[in-house]
XYZ file of C-alpha atoms in Angstrom:
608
model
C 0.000 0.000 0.000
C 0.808 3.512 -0.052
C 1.746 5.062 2.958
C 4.340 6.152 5.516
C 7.765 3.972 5.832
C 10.192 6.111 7.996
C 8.837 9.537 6.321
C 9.029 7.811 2.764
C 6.090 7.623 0.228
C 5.925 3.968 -1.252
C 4.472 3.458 -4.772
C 1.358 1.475 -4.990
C 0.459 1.127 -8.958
C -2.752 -0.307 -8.004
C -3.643 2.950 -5.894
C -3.008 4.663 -8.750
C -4.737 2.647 -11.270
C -7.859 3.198 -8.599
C -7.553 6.973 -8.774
C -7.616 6.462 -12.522
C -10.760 4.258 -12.413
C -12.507 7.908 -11.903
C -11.193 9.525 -14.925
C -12.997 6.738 -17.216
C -16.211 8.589 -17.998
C -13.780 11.294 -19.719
C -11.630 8.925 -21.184
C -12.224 11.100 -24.356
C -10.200 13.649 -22.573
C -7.922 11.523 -20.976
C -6.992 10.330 -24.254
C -6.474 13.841 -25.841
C -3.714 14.709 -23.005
C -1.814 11.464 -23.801
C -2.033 12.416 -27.498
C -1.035 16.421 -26.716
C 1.885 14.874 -24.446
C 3.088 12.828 -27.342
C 2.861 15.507 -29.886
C 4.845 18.184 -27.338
C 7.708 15.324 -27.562
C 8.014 14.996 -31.487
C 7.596 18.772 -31.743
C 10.527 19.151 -29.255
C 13.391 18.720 -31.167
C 12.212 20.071 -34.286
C 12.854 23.397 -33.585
C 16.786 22.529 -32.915
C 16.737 20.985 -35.803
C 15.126 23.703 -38.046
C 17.987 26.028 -36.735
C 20.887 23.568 -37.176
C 19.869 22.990 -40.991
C 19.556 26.720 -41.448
C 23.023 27.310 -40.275
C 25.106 24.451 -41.793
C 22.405 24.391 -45.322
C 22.110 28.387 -46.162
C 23.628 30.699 -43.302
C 27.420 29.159 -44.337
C 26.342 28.405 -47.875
C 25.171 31.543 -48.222
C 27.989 33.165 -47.194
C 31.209 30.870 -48.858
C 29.010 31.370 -52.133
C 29.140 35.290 -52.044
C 26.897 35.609 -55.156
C 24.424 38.267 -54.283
C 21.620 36.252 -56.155
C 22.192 33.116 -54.093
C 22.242 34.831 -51.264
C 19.020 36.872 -51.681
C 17.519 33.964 -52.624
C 19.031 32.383 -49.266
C 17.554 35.504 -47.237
C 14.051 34.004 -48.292
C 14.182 30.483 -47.563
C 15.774 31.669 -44.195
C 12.740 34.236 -43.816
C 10.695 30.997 -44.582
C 11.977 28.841 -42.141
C 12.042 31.762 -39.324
C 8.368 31.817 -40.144
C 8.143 28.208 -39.882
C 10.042 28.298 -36.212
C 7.584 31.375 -35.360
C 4.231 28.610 -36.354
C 6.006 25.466 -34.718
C 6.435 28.057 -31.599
C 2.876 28.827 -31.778
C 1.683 25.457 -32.351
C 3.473 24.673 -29.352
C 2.536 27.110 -26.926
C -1.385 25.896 -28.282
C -0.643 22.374 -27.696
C 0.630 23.257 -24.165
C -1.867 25.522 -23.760
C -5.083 22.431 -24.491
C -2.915 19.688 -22.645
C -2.542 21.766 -19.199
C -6.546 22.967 -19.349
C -7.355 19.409 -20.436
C -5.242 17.600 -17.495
C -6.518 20.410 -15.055
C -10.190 20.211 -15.969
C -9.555 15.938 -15.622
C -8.362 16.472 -12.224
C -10.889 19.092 -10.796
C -13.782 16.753 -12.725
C -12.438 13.765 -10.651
C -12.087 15.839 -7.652
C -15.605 16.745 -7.800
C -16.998 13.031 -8.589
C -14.441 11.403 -5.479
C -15.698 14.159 -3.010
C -19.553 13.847 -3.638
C -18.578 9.875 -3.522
C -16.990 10.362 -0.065
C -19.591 12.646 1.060
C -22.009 10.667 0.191
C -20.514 7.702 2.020
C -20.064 9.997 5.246
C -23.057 10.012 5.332
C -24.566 6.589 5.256
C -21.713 5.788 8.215
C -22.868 4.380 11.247
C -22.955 6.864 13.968
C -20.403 4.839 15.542
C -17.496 6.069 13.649
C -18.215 9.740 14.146
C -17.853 8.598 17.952
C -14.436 7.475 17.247
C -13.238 9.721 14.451
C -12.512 13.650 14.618
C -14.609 15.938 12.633
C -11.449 17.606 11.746
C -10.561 14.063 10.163
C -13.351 13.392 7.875
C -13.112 16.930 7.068
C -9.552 17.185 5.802
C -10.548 13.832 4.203
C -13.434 15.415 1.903
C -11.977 18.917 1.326
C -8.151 19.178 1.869
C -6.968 15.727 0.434
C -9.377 14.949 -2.090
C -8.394 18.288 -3.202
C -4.321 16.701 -3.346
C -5.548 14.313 -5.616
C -6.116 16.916 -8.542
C -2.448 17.137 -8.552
C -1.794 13.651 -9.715
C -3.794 15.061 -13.055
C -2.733 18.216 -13.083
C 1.192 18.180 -11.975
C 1.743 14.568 -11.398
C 1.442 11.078 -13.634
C 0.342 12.959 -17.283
C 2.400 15.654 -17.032
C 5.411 13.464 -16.015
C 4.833 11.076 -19.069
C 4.714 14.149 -21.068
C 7.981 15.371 -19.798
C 9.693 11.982 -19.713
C 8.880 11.859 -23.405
C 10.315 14.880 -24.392
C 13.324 14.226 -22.709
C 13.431 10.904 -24.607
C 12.765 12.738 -27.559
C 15.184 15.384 -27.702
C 17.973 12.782 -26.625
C 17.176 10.428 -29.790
C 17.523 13.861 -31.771
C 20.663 14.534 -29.965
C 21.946 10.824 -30.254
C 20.806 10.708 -34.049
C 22.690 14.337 -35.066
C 26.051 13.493 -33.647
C 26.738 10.392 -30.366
C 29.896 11.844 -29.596
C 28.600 15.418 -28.667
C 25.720 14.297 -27.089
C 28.471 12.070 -24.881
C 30.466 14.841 -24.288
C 27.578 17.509 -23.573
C 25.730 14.777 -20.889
C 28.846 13.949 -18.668
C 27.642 15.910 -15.617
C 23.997 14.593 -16.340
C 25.160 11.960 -13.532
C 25.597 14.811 -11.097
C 21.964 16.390 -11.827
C 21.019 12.449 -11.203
C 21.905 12.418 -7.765
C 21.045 16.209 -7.222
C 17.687 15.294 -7.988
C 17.637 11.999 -6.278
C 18.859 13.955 -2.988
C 16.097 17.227 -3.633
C 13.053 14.376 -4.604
C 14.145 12.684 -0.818
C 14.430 15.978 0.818
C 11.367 17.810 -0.109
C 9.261 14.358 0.212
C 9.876 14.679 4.040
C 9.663 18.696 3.934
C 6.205 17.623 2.280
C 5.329 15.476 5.014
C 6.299 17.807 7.864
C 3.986 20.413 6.255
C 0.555 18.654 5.976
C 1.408 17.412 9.504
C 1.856 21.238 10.879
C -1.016 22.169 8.260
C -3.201 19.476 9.975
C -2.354 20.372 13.509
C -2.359 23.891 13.076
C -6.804 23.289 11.272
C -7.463 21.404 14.947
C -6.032 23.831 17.208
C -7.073 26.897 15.845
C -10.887 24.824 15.180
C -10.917 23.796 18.386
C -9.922 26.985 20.034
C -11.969 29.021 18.593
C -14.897 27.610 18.759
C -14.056 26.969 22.983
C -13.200 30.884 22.695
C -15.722 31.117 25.708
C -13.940 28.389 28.050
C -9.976 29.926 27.265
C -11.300 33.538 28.473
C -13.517 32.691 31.027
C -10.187 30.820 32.331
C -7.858 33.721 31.380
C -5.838 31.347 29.336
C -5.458 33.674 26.312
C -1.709 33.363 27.162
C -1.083 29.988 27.699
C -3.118 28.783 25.044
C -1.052 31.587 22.482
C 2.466 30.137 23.413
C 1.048 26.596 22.347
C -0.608 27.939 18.710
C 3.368 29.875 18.381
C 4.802 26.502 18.374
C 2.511 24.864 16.331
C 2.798 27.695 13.742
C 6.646 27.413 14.381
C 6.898 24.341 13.384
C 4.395 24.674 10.400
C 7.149 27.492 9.162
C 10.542 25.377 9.625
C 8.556 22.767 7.561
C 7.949 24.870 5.063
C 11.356 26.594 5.459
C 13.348 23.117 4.640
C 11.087 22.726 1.676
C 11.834 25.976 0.570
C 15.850 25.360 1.617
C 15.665 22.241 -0.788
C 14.186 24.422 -3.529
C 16.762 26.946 -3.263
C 19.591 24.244 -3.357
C 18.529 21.893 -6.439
C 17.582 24.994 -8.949
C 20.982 27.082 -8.893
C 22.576 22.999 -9.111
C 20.746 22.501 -12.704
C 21.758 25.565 -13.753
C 25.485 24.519 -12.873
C 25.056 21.144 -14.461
C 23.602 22.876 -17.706
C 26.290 25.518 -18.074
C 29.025 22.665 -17.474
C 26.936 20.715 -20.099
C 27.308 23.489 -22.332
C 30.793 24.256 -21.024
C 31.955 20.754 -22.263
C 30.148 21.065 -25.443
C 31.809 24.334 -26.651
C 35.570 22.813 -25.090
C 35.370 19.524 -27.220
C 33.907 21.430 -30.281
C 36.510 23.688 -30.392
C 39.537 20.944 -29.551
C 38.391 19.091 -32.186
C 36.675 21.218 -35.143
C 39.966 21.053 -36.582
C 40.814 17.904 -36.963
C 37.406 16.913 -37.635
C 37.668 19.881 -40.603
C 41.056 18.012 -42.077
C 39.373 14.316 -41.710
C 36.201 15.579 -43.313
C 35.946 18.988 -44.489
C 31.907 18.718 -44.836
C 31.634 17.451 -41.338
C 33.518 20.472 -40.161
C 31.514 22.983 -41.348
C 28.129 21.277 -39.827
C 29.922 21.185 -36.695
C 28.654 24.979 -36.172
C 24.839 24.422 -36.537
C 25.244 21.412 -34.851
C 26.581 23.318 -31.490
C 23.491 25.581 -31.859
C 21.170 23.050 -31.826
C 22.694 21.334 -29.146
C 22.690 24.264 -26.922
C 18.579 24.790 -27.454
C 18.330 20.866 -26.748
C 20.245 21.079 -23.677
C 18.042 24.041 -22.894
C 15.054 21.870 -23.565
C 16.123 18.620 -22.129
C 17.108 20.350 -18.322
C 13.572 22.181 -18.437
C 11.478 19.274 -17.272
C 14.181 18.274 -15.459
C 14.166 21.143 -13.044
C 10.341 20.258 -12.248
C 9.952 16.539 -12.691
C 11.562 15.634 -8.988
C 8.938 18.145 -8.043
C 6.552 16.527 -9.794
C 7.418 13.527 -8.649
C 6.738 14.295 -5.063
C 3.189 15.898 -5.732
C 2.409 12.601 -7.229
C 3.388 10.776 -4.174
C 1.339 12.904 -1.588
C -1.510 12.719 -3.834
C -1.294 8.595 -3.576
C -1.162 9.383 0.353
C -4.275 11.494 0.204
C -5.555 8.703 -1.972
C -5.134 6.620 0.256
C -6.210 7.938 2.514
C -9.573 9.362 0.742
C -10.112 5.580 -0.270
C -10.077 4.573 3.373
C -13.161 6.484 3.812
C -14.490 4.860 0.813
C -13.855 1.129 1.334
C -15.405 2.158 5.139
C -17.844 -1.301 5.687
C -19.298 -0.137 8.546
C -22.081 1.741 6.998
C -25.997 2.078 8.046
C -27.730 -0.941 6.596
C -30.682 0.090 4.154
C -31.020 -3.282 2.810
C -35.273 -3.365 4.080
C -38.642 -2.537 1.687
C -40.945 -2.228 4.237
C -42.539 1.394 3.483
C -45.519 2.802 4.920
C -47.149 5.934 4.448
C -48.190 5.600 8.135
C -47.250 3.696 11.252
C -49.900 3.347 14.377
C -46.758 3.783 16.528
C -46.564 0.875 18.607
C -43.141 0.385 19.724
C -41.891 -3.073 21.272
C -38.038 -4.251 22.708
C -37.167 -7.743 22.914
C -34.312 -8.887 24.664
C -32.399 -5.949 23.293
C -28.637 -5.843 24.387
C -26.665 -3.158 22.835
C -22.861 -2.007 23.313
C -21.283 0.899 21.539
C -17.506 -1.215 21.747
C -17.537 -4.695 21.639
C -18.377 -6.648 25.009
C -18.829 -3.385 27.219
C -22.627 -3.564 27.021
C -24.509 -0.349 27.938
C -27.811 -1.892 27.289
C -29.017 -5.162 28.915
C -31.502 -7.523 28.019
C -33.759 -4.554 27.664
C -37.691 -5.735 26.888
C -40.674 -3.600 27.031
C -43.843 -2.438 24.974
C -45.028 0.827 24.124
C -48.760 1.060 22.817
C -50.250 3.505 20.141
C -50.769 6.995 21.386
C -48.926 6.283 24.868
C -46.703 8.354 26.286
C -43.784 6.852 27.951
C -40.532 8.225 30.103
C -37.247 7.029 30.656
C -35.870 8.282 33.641
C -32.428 7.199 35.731
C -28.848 8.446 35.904
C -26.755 9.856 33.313
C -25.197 6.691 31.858
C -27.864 4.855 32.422
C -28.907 4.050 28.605
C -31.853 6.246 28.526
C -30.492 7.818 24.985
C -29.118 5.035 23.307
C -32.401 3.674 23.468
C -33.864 6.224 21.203
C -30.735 6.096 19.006
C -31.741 2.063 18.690
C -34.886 2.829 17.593
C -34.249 5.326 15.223
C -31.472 2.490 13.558
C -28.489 5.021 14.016
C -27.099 2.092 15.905
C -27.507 -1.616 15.265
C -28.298 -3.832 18.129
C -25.931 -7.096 18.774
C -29.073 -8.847 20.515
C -32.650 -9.252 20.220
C -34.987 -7.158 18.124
C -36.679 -3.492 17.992
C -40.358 -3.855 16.511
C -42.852 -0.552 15.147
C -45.936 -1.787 14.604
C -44.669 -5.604 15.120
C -42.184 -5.089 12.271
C -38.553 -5.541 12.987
C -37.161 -1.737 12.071
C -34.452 -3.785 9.960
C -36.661 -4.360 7.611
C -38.082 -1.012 6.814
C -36.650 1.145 4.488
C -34.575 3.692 6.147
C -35.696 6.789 5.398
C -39.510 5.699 5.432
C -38.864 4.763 9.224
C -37.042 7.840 10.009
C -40.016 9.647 8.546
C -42.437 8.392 10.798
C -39.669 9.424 14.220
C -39.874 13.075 15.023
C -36.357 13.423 17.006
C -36.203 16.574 19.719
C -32.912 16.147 21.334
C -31.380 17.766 24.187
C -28.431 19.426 22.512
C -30.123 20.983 19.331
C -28.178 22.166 16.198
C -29.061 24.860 14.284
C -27.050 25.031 10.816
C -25.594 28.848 9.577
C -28.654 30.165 8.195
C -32.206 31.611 8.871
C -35.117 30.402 10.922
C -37.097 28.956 8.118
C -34.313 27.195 6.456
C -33.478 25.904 9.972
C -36.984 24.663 10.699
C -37.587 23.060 7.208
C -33.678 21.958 6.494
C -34.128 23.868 3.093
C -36.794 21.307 2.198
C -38.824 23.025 -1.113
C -41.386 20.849 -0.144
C -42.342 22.821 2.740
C -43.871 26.222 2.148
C -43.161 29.053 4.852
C -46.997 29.197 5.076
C -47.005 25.181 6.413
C -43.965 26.563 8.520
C -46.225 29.313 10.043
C -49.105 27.425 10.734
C -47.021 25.048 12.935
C -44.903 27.605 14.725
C -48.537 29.006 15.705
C -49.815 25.948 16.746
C -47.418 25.476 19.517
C -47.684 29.602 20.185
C -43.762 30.566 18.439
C -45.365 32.435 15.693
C -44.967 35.610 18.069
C -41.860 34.585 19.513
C -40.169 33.925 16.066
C -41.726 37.299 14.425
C -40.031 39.427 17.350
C -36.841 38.761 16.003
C -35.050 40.777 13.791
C -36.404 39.690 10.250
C -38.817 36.992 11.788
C -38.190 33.726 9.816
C -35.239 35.361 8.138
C -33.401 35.985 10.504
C -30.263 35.124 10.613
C -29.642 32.147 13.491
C -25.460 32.314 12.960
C -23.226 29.420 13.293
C -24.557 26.890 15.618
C -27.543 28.694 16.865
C -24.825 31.216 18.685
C -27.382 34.131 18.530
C -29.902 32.512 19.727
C -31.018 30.445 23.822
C -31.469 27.019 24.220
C -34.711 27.294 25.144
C -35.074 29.262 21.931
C -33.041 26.954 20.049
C -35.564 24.104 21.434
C -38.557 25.628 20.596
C -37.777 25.960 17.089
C -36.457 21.859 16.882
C -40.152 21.304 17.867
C -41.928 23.627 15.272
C -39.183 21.139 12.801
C -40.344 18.147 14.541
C -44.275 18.932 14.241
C -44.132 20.083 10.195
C -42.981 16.561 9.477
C -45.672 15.038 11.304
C -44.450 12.155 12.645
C -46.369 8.821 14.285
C -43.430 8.316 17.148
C -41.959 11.452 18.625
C -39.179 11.376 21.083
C -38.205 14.266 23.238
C -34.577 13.434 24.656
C -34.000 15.886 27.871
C -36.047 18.707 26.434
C -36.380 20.617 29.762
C -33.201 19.791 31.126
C -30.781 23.245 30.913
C -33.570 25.741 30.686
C -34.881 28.626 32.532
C -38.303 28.525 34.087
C -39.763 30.450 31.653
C -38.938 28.710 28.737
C -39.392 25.779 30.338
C -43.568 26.447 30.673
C -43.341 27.134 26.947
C -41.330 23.659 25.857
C -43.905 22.540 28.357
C -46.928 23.784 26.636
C -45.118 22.870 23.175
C -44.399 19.219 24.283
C -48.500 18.777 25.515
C -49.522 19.946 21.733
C -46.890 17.963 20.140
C -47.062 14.481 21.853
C -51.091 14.972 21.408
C -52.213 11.827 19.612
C -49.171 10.191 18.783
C -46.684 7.370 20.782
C -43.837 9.068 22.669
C -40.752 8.537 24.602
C -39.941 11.376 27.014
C -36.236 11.892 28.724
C -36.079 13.951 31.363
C -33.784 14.397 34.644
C -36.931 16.849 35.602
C -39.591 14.404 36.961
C -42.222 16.962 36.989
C -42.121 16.712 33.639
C -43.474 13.245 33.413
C -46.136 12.428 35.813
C -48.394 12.459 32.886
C -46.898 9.354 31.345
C -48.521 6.435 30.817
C -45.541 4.688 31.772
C -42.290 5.979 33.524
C -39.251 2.966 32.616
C -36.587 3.690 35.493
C -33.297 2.398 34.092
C -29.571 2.488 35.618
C -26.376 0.815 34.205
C -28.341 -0.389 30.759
C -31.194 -2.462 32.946
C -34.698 -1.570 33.731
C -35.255 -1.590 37.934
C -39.002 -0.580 37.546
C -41.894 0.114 35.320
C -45.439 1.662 36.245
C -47.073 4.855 36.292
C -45.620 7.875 38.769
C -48.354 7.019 41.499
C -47.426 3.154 41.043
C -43.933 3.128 41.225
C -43.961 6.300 44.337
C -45.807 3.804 46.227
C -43.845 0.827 45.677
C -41.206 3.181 47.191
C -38.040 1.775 45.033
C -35.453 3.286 42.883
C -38.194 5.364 41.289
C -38.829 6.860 44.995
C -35.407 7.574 45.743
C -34.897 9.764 42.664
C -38.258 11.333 43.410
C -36.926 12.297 47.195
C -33.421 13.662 45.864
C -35.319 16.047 43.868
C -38.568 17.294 45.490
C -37.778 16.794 49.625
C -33.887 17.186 49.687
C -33.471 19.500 46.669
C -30.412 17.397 45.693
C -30.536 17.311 41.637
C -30.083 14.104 40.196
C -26.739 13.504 38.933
């Protein structure tokens, strides 16, 4: 595989043939950039060669003749082949022009298709794995290194073919026009050989050090920024400072040594090249004359053949200076590959595989033998088994840890149980079809997000299918119309990142006008009184009597005022059920039920 070895990128042609796999819709296109790369190779040396025939076929003729009719009518075919050079340049700098758009249009196309593939697949994961894996993770993993990848199109595999087959080029033209000059004109290629070998090594690691920084650098500032509250309520603006310097220091030195490496291998081609030309001119001139006495025709070539060797040499040590660079772009786009793929080939995923679709569900709920654990063996849920008619309303009340929320998050299949089974309506929620059975659960939770944006796009998630009238009608139906109309704009306004502008209270209220507009058979309320104020907490209060009105609930709630209505309170602790019954059954059987009820009410001790 591709991936780290001591700070080195290993090759993995398979990888690579994978990232390709994504650029076969436009294999059209793909096509046309191996074709431009192979034209930019023949077209490379014809140029040299253009010159070298004008020099040794009319510049000297021209001039050993001395007949002013031959040489005016030398002038033109030289005019004619300058013109010629002037369309080959142009030709060129089109060619060059199509093959960089076409292999930066493949890579951003592929881009695109790989990060609605991977976003896609984010979100059909389990809710598991966004327990165990940071945001800023799957975040890099959709933006930042997908994003890497358009360099293996762009600056990496195409362009290096194209530049390893003008180099090939140009040296056949070199080899073909004379071996020994070409000999003589490549001895210190050797040394810009190991130069690069030494720069490809050094940057790869510079390379490494930098997306390390880069990625360290994302989570502290992400992190810090949005706990802004916590490090000034602390005073730790200082502390916390010194510890983002020395990230950002060593982000710099990484990027220093890269740009140290740079600033080493560049000024060492240039060497190489003006020794390669160095030798050429040295040996040319040592031996034009005895090559002149040996062969007097060979002599005189010798002239354009030193021009076009110089414009070769120019041409061959151009994609030379970049293709080490090159090189390592490729690389780190196979490690963001990789890493991208990882995502991809992710198997733990949110099973969809039932067909069971209703339009509507009578809402009974039933657990059988249910035993759940978020990691393997550690079981927070125990052999849970109870029933939950049509049109009841039932609580779940114990201590935090207890299991009262994974039970919801069971029912609504954002977990999958190891034991027993989870009926609606008698039917095992396996077998529905995902999004038909979350349809029918209306979710309130305790912690509600609100997404950048305004009230109404909040309350109907920017569904078209809901109309702000339908989004009136329910925010008056649980009294928010006035509530939501004294803000600035009303349903436009503006609710900023997270909710931050507005309370949690208010921030509840509006997760029940979005729970009510999708009208759902089951509605669970997960600790909607729990970190409110009073008065707020007589309008969730009023909310939650309109809302649970007809259909089967599950209330959670540390407040146990707020469930004496229930048709059945389920008193849980460490993932087992101690009691069930209604609040008058289960205060007179005086048992774990009771105790909670006499921390709260007769010693005022809140429950933990």
């Amino acid at each position: 595989m591709a991936g780290k070895s001591k700070g080195k990128i290993i090759f993995d042609l398979s990888l690579l043939k994978r990232v390709f796999q994504y650029a076969k819709p436009y294999k059209t296109k793909f096509i046309f950039s191996v074709v431009m790369a192979i034209l930019l190779a023949v077209i490379s040396p014809v140029r040299p060669w253009l010159i070298q025939v004008t020099i040794n076929d009319y510049v000297q003729q021209g001039v050993t003749a001395g007949a002013k009719t031959t040489k005016l009518s030398i002038e033109e075919v030289i005019i004619w082949i300058t013109v010629l050079q002037i369309g080959l340049l142009l030709l060129e700098t089109a060619f060059r022009f199509y093959f960089s758009y076409l292999t930066a249009w493949l890579g951003q196309t592929v881009v695109k298709d790989l990060r609605v593939n991977v976003y896609r697949k984010i979100l059909k994961l389990n809710l598991s794995q966004f327990d165990t894996t940071p945001i800023g993770t799957l975040t890099t993993r959709t933006i930042n290194d997908i994003e890497a990848i358009n360099d293996i199109f762009s600056d990496g595999l195409i362009p290096i073919i194209a530049d390893l087959l003008s180099i090939i080029a140009v040296l056949i033209f070199m080899f073909w026009v004379d071996w020994r000059l070409t000999l003589i004109s490549l001895a210190s290629f050797p040394f810009l050989l190991i130069a690069t070998y030494f720069f490809k090594e050094s940057v790869n690691k510079s390379f490494i050090r930098v997306r390390n920084a880069v990625a360290n650098l994302n989570a502290f500032v992400q992190e810090h920024i949005t706990g802004m509250a916590i490090v000034q309520a602390f005073a730790a603006e200082d502390k916390e400072f010194k510890k983002f310097n020395a990230i950002n220091k060593e982000h710099r030195n990484a990027n220093i040594n890269a740009i140290f490496a740079y600033s080493v291998f560049f000024p060492v081609v240039e060497i190489v090249l003006a020794v390669g030309t160095g030798l050429m001119v040295w040996w040319a001139a040592t031996h034009a004359l005895d090559i002149y006495k040996d062969d007097p025709a060979a002599g005189q070539v010798l002239i354009g053949k030193m021009f076009s060797f110089f414009l070769c040499l120019n041409l061959l040590f151009r994609p030379l200076r970049v293709i080490a660079d090159k090189f390592n772009v490729l690389q780190m786009g196979m490690v963001a590959s990789e890493r991208v793929f990882k995502v991809l080939d992710n198997k733990d995923v949110i099973k969809t595989e039932g067909t069971f679709e209703p339009n509507m569900v009578k809402g009974k709920i039933t657990f059988e033998n249910v035993s759940f654990a978020y990691v393997e063996d550690r079981y927070v849920l125990k052999n849970l088994s109870f029933e939950v008619k049509p049109g009841d309303t039932v609580a779940l009340v114990g201590h935090t840890g207890s299991g009262k929320t994974s039970i919801i998050s069971l029912l609504n299949r954002l977990y999958h149980i190891q034991q027993g089974a989870i009926k609606i309506d008698d039917v095992k929620v396996e077998d529905y079809k995902l999004e038909a059975l979350r349809r029918q659960i209306g979710v309130v939770l305790q912690d509600v997000f609100l997404f950048s944006g305004s009230v109404l796009d909040n309350i109907t998630l920017r569904n078209p299918a809901i109309s702000r009238e339908q989004v009136i009608a329910a925010a008056k139906m649980i009294d928010m119309h006035d509530f939501i109309m004294q803000l600035p704009g009303g349903y436009d306004y503006n609710v900023m990142e997270r909710g931050g502008s507005l309370s949690l209270g208010q921030r509840q209220l509006l997760s029940f006008i979005r729970a009510l507009l999708y009208n759902p058979s089951i509605l669970i309320l997960d600790e909607a009184t729990s970190s409110v104020d009073t008065e707020s907490e007589l309008l969730i209060q009023r909310a939650i009597d309109k809302l649970i009105a007809g259909r089967t609930s599950i209330v959670i709630a540390h407040r146990l005022s707020t469930i004496r209505k229930a048709s059945k309170i389920i008193v849980l602790d460490k993932g087992e059920i101690k009691e069930m019954g209604t609040h008058d059954e289960l205060i007179a059987h005086q048992g774990f039920y009771f105790k909670l009820h006499q921390m709260q009410f007769e010693k005022h001790i809140p429950v933990p």
